[in-house]
PDB file of C-alpha atoms in Angstrom:
ATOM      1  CA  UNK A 710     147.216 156.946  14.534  1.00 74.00           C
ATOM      2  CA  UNK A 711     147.571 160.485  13.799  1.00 82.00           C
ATOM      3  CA  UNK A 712     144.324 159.958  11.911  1.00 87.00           C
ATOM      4  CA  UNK A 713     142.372 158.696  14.302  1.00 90.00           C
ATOM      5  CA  UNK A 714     142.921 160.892  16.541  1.00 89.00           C
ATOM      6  CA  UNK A 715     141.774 163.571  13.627  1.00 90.00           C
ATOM      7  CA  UNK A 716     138.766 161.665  13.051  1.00 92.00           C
ATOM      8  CA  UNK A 717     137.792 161.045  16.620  1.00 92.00           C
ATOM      9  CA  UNK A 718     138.068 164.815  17.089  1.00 92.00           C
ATOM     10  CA  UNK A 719     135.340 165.708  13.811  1.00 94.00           C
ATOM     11  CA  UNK A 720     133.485 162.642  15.155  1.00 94.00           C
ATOM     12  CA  UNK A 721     133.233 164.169  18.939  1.00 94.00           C
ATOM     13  CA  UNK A 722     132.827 167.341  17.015  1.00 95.00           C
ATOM     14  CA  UNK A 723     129.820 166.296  15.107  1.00 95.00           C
ATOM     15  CA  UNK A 724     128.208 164.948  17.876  1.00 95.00           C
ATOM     16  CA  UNK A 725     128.937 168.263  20.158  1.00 95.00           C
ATOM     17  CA  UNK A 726     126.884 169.620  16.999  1.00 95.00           C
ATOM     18  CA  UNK A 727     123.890 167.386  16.929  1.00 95.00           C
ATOM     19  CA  UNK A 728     124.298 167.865  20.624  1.00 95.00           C
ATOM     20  CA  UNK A 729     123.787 171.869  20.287  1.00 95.00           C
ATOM     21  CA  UNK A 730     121.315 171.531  17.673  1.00 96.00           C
ATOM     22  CA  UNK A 731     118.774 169.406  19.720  1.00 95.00           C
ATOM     23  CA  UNK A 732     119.783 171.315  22.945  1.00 95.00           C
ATOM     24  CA  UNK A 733     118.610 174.750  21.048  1.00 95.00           C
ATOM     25  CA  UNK A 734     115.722 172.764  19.577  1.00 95.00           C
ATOM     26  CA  UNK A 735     114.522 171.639  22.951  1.00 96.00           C
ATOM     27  CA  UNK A 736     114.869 175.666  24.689  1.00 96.00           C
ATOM     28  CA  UNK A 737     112.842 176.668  21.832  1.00 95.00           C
ATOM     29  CA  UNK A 738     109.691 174.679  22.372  1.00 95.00           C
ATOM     30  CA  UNK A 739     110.376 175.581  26.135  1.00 95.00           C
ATOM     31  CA  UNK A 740     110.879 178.714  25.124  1.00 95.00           C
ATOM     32  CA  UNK A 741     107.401 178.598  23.511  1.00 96.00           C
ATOM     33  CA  UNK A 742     106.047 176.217  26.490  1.00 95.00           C
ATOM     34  CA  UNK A 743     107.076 179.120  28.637  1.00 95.00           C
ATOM     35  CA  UNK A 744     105.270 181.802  26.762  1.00 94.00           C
ATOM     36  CA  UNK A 745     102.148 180.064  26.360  1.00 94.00           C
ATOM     37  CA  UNK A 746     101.863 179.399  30.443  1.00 94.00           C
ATOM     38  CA  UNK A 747     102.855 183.163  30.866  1.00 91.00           C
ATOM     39  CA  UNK A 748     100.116 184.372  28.307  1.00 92.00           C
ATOM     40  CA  UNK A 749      97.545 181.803  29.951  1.00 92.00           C
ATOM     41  CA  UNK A 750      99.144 183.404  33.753  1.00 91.00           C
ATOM     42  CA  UNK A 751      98.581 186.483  32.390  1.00 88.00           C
ATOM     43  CA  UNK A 752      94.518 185.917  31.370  1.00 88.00           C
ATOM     44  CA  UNK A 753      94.338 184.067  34.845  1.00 90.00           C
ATOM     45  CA  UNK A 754      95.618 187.494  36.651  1.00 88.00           C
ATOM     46  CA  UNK A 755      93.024 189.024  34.598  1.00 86.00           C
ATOM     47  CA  UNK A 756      90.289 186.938  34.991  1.00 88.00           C
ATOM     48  CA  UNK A 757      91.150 186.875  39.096  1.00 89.00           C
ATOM     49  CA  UNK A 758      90.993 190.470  39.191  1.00 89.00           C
ATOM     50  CA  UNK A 759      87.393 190.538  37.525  1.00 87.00           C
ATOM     51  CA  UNK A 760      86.638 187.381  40.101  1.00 90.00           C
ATOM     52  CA  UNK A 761      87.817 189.414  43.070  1.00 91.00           C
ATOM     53  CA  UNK A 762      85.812 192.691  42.474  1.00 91.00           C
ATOM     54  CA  UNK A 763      83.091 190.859  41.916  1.00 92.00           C
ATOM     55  CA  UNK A 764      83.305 188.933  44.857  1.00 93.00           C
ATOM     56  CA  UNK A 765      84.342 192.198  47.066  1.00 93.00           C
ATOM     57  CA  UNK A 766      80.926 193.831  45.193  1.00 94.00           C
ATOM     58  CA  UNK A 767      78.727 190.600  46.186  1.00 94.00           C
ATOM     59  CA  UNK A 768      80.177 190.982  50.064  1.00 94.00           C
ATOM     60  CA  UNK A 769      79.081 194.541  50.356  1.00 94.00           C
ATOM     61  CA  UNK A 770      75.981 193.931  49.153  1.00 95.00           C
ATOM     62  CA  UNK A 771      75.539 190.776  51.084  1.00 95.00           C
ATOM     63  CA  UNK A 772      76.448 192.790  54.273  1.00 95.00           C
ATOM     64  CA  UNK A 773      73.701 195.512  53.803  1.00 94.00           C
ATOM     65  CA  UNK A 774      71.372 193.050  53.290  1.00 95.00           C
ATOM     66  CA  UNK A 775      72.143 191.074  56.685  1.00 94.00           C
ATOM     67  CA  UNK A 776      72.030 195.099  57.850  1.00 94.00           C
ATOM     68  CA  UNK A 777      68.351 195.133  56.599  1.00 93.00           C
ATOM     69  CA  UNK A 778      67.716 191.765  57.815  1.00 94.00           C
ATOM     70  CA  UNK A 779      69.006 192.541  61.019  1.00 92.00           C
ATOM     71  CA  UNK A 780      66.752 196.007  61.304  1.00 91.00           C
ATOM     72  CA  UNK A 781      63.524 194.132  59.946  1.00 91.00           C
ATOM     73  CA  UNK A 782      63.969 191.812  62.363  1.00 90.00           C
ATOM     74  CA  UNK A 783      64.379 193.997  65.309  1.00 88.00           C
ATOM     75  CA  UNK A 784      61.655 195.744  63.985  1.00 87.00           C
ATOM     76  CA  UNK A 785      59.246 191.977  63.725  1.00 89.00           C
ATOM     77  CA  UNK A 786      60.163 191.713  67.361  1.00 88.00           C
ATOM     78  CA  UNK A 787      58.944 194.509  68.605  1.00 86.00           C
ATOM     79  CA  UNK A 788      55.190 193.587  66.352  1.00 86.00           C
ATOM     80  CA  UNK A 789      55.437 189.911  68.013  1.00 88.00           C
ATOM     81  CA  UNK A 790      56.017 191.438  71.626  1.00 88.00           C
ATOM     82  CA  UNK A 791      53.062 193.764  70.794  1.00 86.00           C
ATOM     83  CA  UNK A 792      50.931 190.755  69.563  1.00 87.00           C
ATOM     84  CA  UNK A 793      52.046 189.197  72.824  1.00 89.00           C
ATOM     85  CA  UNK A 794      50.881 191.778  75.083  1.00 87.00           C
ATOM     86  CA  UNK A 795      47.869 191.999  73.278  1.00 88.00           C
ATOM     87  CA  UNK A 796      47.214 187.872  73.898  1.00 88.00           C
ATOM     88  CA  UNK A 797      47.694 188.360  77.745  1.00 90.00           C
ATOM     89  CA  UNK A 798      45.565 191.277  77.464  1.00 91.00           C
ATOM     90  CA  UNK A 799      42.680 188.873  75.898  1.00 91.00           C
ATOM     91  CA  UNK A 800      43.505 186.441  78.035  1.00 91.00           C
ATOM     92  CA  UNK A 801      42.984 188.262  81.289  1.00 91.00           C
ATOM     93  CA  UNK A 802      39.751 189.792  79.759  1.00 91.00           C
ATOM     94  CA  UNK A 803      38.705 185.366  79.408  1.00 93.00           C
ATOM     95  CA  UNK A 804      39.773 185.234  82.972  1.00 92.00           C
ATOM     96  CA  UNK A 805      37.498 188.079  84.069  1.00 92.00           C
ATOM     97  CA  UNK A 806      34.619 187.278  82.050  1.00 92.00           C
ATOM     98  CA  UNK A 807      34.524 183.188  83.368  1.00 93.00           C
ATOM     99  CA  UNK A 808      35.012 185.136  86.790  1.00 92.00           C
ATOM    100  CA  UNK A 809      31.882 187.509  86.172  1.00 93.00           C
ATOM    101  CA  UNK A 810      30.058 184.692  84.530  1.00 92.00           C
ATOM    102  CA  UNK A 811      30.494 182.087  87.591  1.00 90.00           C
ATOM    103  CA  UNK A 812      29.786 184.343  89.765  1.00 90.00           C
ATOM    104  CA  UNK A 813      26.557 185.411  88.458  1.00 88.00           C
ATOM    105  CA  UNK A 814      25.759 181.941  87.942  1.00 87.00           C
ATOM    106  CA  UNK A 815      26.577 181.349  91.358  1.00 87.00           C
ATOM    107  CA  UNK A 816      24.198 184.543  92.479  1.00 84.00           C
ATOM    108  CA  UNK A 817      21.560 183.056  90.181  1.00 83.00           C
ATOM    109  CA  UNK A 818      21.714 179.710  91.913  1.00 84.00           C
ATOM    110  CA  UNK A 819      21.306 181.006  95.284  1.00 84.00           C
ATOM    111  CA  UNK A 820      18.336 183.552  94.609  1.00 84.00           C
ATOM    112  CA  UNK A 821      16.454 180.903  92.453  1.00 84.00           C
ATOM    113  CA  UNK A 822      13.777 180.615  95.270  1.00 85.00           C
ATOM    114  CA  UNK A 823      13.853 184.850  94.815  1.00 84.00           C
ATOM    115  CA  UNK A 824      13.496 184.989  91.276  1.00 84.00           C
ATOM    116  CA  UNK A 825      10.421 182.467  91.235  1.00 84.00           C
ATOM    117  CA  UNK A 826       8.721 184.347  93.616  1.00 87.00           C
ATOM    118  CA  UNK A 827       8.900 187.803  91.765  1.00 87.00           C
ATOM    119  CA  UNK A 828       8.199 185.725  88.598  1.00 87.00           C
ATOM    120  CA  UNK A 829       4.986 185.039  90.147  1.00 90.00           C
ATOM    121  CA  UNK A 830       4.574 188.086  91.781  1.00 91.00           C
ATOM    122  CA  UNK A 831       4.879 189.659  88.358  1.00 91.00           C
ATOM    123  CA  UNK A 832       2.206 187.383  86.787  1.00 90.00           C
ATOM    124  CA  UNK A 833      -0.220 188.114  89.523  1.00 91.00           C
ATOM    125  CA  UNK A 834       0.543 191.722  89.039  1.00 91.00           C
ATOM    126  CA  UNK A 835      -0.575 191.881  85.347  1.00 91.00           C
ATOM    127  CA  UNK A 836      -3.430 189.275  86.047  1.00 89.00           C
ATOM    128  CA  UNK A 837      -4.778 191.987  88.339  1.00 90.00           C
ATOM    129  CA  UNK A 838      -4.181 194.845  86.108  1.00 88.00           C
ATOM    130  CA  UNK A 839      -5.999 192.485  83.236  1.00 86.00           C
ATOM    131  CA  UNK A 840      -9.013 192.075  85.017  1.00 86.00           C
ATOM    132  CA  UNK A 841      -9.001 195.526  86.337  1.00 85.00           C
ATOM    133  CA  UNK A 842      -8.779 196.959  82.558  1.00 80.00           C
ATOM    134  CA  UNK A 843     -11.673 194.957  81.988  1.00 79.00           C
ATOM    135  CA  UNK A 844     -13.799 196.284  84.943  1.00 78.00           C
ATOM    136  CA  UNK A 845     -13.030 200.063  83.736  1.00 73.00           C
ATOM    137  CA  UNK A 846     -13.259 199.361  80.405  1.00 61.00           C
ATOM    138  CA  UNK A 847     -10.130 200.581  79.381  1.00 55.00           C
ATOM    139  CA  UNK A 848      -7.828 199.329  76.701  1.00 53.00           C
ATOM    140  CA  UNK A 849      -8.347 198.687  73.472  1.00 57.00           C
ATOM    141  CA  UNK A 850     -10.178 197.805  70.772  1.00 57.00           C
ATOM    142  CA  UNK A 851     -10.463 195.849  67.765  1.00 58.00           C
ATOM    143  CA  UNK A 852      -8.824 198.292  65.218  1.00 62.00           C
ATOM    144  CA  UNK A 853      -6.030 199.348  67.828  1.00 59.00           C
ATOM    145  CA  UNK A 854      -7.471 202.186  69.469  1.00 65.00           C
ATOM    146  CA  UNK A 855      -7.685 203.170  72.939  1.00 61.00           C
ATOM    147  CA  UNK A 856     -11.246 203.313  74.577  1.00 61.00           C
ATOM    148  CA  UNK A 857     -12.036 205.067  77.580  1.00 60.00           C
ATOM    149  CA  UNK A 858     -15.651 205.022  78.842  1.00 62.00           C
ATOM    150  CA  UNK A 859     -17.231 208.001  80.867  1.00 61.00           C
ATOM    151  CA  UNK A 860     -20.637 207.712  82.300  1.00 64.00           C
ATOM    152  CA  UNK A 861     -22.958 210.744  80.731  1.00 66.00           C
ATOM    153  CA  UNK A 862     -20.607 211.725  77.603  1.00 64.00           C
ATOM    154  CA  UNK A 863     -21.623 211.355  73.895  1.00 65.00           C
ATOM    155  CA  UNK A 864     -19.366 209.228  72.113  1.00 63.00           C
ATOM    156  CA  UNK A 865     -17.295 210.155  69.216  1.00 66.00           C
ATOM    157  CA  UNK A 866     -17.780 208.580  65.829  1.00 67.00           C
ATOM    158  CA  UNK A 867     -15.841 205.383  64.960  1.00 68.00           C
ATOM    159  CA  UNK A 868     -12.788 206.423  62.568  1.00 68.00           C
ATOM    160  CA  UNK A 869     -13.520 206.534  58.835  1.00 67.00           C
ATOM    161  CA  UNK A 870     -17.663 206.738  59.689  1.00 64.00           C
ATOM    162  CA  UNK A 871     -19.910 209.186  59.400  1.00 64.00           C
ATOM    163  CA  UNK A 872     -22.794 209.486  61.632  1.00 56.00           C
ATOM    164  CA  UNK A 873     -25.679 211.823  60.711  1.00 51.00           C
TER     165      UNK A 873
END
């Protein structure tokens, strides 16, 4: 019994052995595991770090441009409210002009009678200065000239002839 005892001991033995051995072959490939996340942590960090500038870089510019947005747009306000002032300004100048324009329409309406009569006055007015050219033989002629006739004086030659 002695024996088995002895051989139950190498046997427990032997298995505390294999035991070890596939304990110690499990850390190692954790033990590589482990290294490989650290070295892919590690390129992560890295890579983060790059990620983060370049995000701080893209908010700084990304502030100045709402900064220039911001100014151009102050500055397209004050154009539009210009613009604006110049529509009213246009607008009152419509106003005036339909004012101006009714009123002399109005004006026009009411002195129609007015107008007709100097219209007619005027036409009897050159009808009598017509005939009255014609009586003193004024005006002129043919070729554009003016003729004046007085009694007991020699005429002149016509333009271009020559009288002997």
């Amino acid at each position: 019994m002695e024996n088995l005892l002895y051989i139950a001991a190498i046997v427990a033995a032997v298995a505390f052995l294999i035991l070890c051995i596939a304990l110690a072959v499990t850390l190692n490939s954790v033990k590589k595991t482990l290294n490989n996340v650290a070295s892919t942590v590690d390129g992560l960090e890295g890579q983060l770090q790059g990620l983060t500038k370049e995000s701080t870089e893209l908010l700084h510019k990304t502030n100045l441009l709402a900064e220039d947005i911001q100014e151009k747009s102050q500055k397209l306000n004050t154009v539009v409210q210009a613009v604006q002032g110049v529509g009213e300004s246009v607008g009152n100048l419509n106003s005036s002009v339909r004012r101006i324009t009714s009123s002399v329409a109005s004006e026009v309406e009411r002195n129609e009678e007015k107008i007709a009569q100097v219209v007619q006055w005027s036409n009897v007015v050159m009808e009598i200065r017509d005939k009255w050219k014609e009586r003193t033989g004024t005006g002129k002629d043919k070729d554009g000239w003016n003729r004046y006739s007085v009694p007991a004086q020699r005429r002149l030659p016509e333009p271009g002839r020559i009288d002997s």
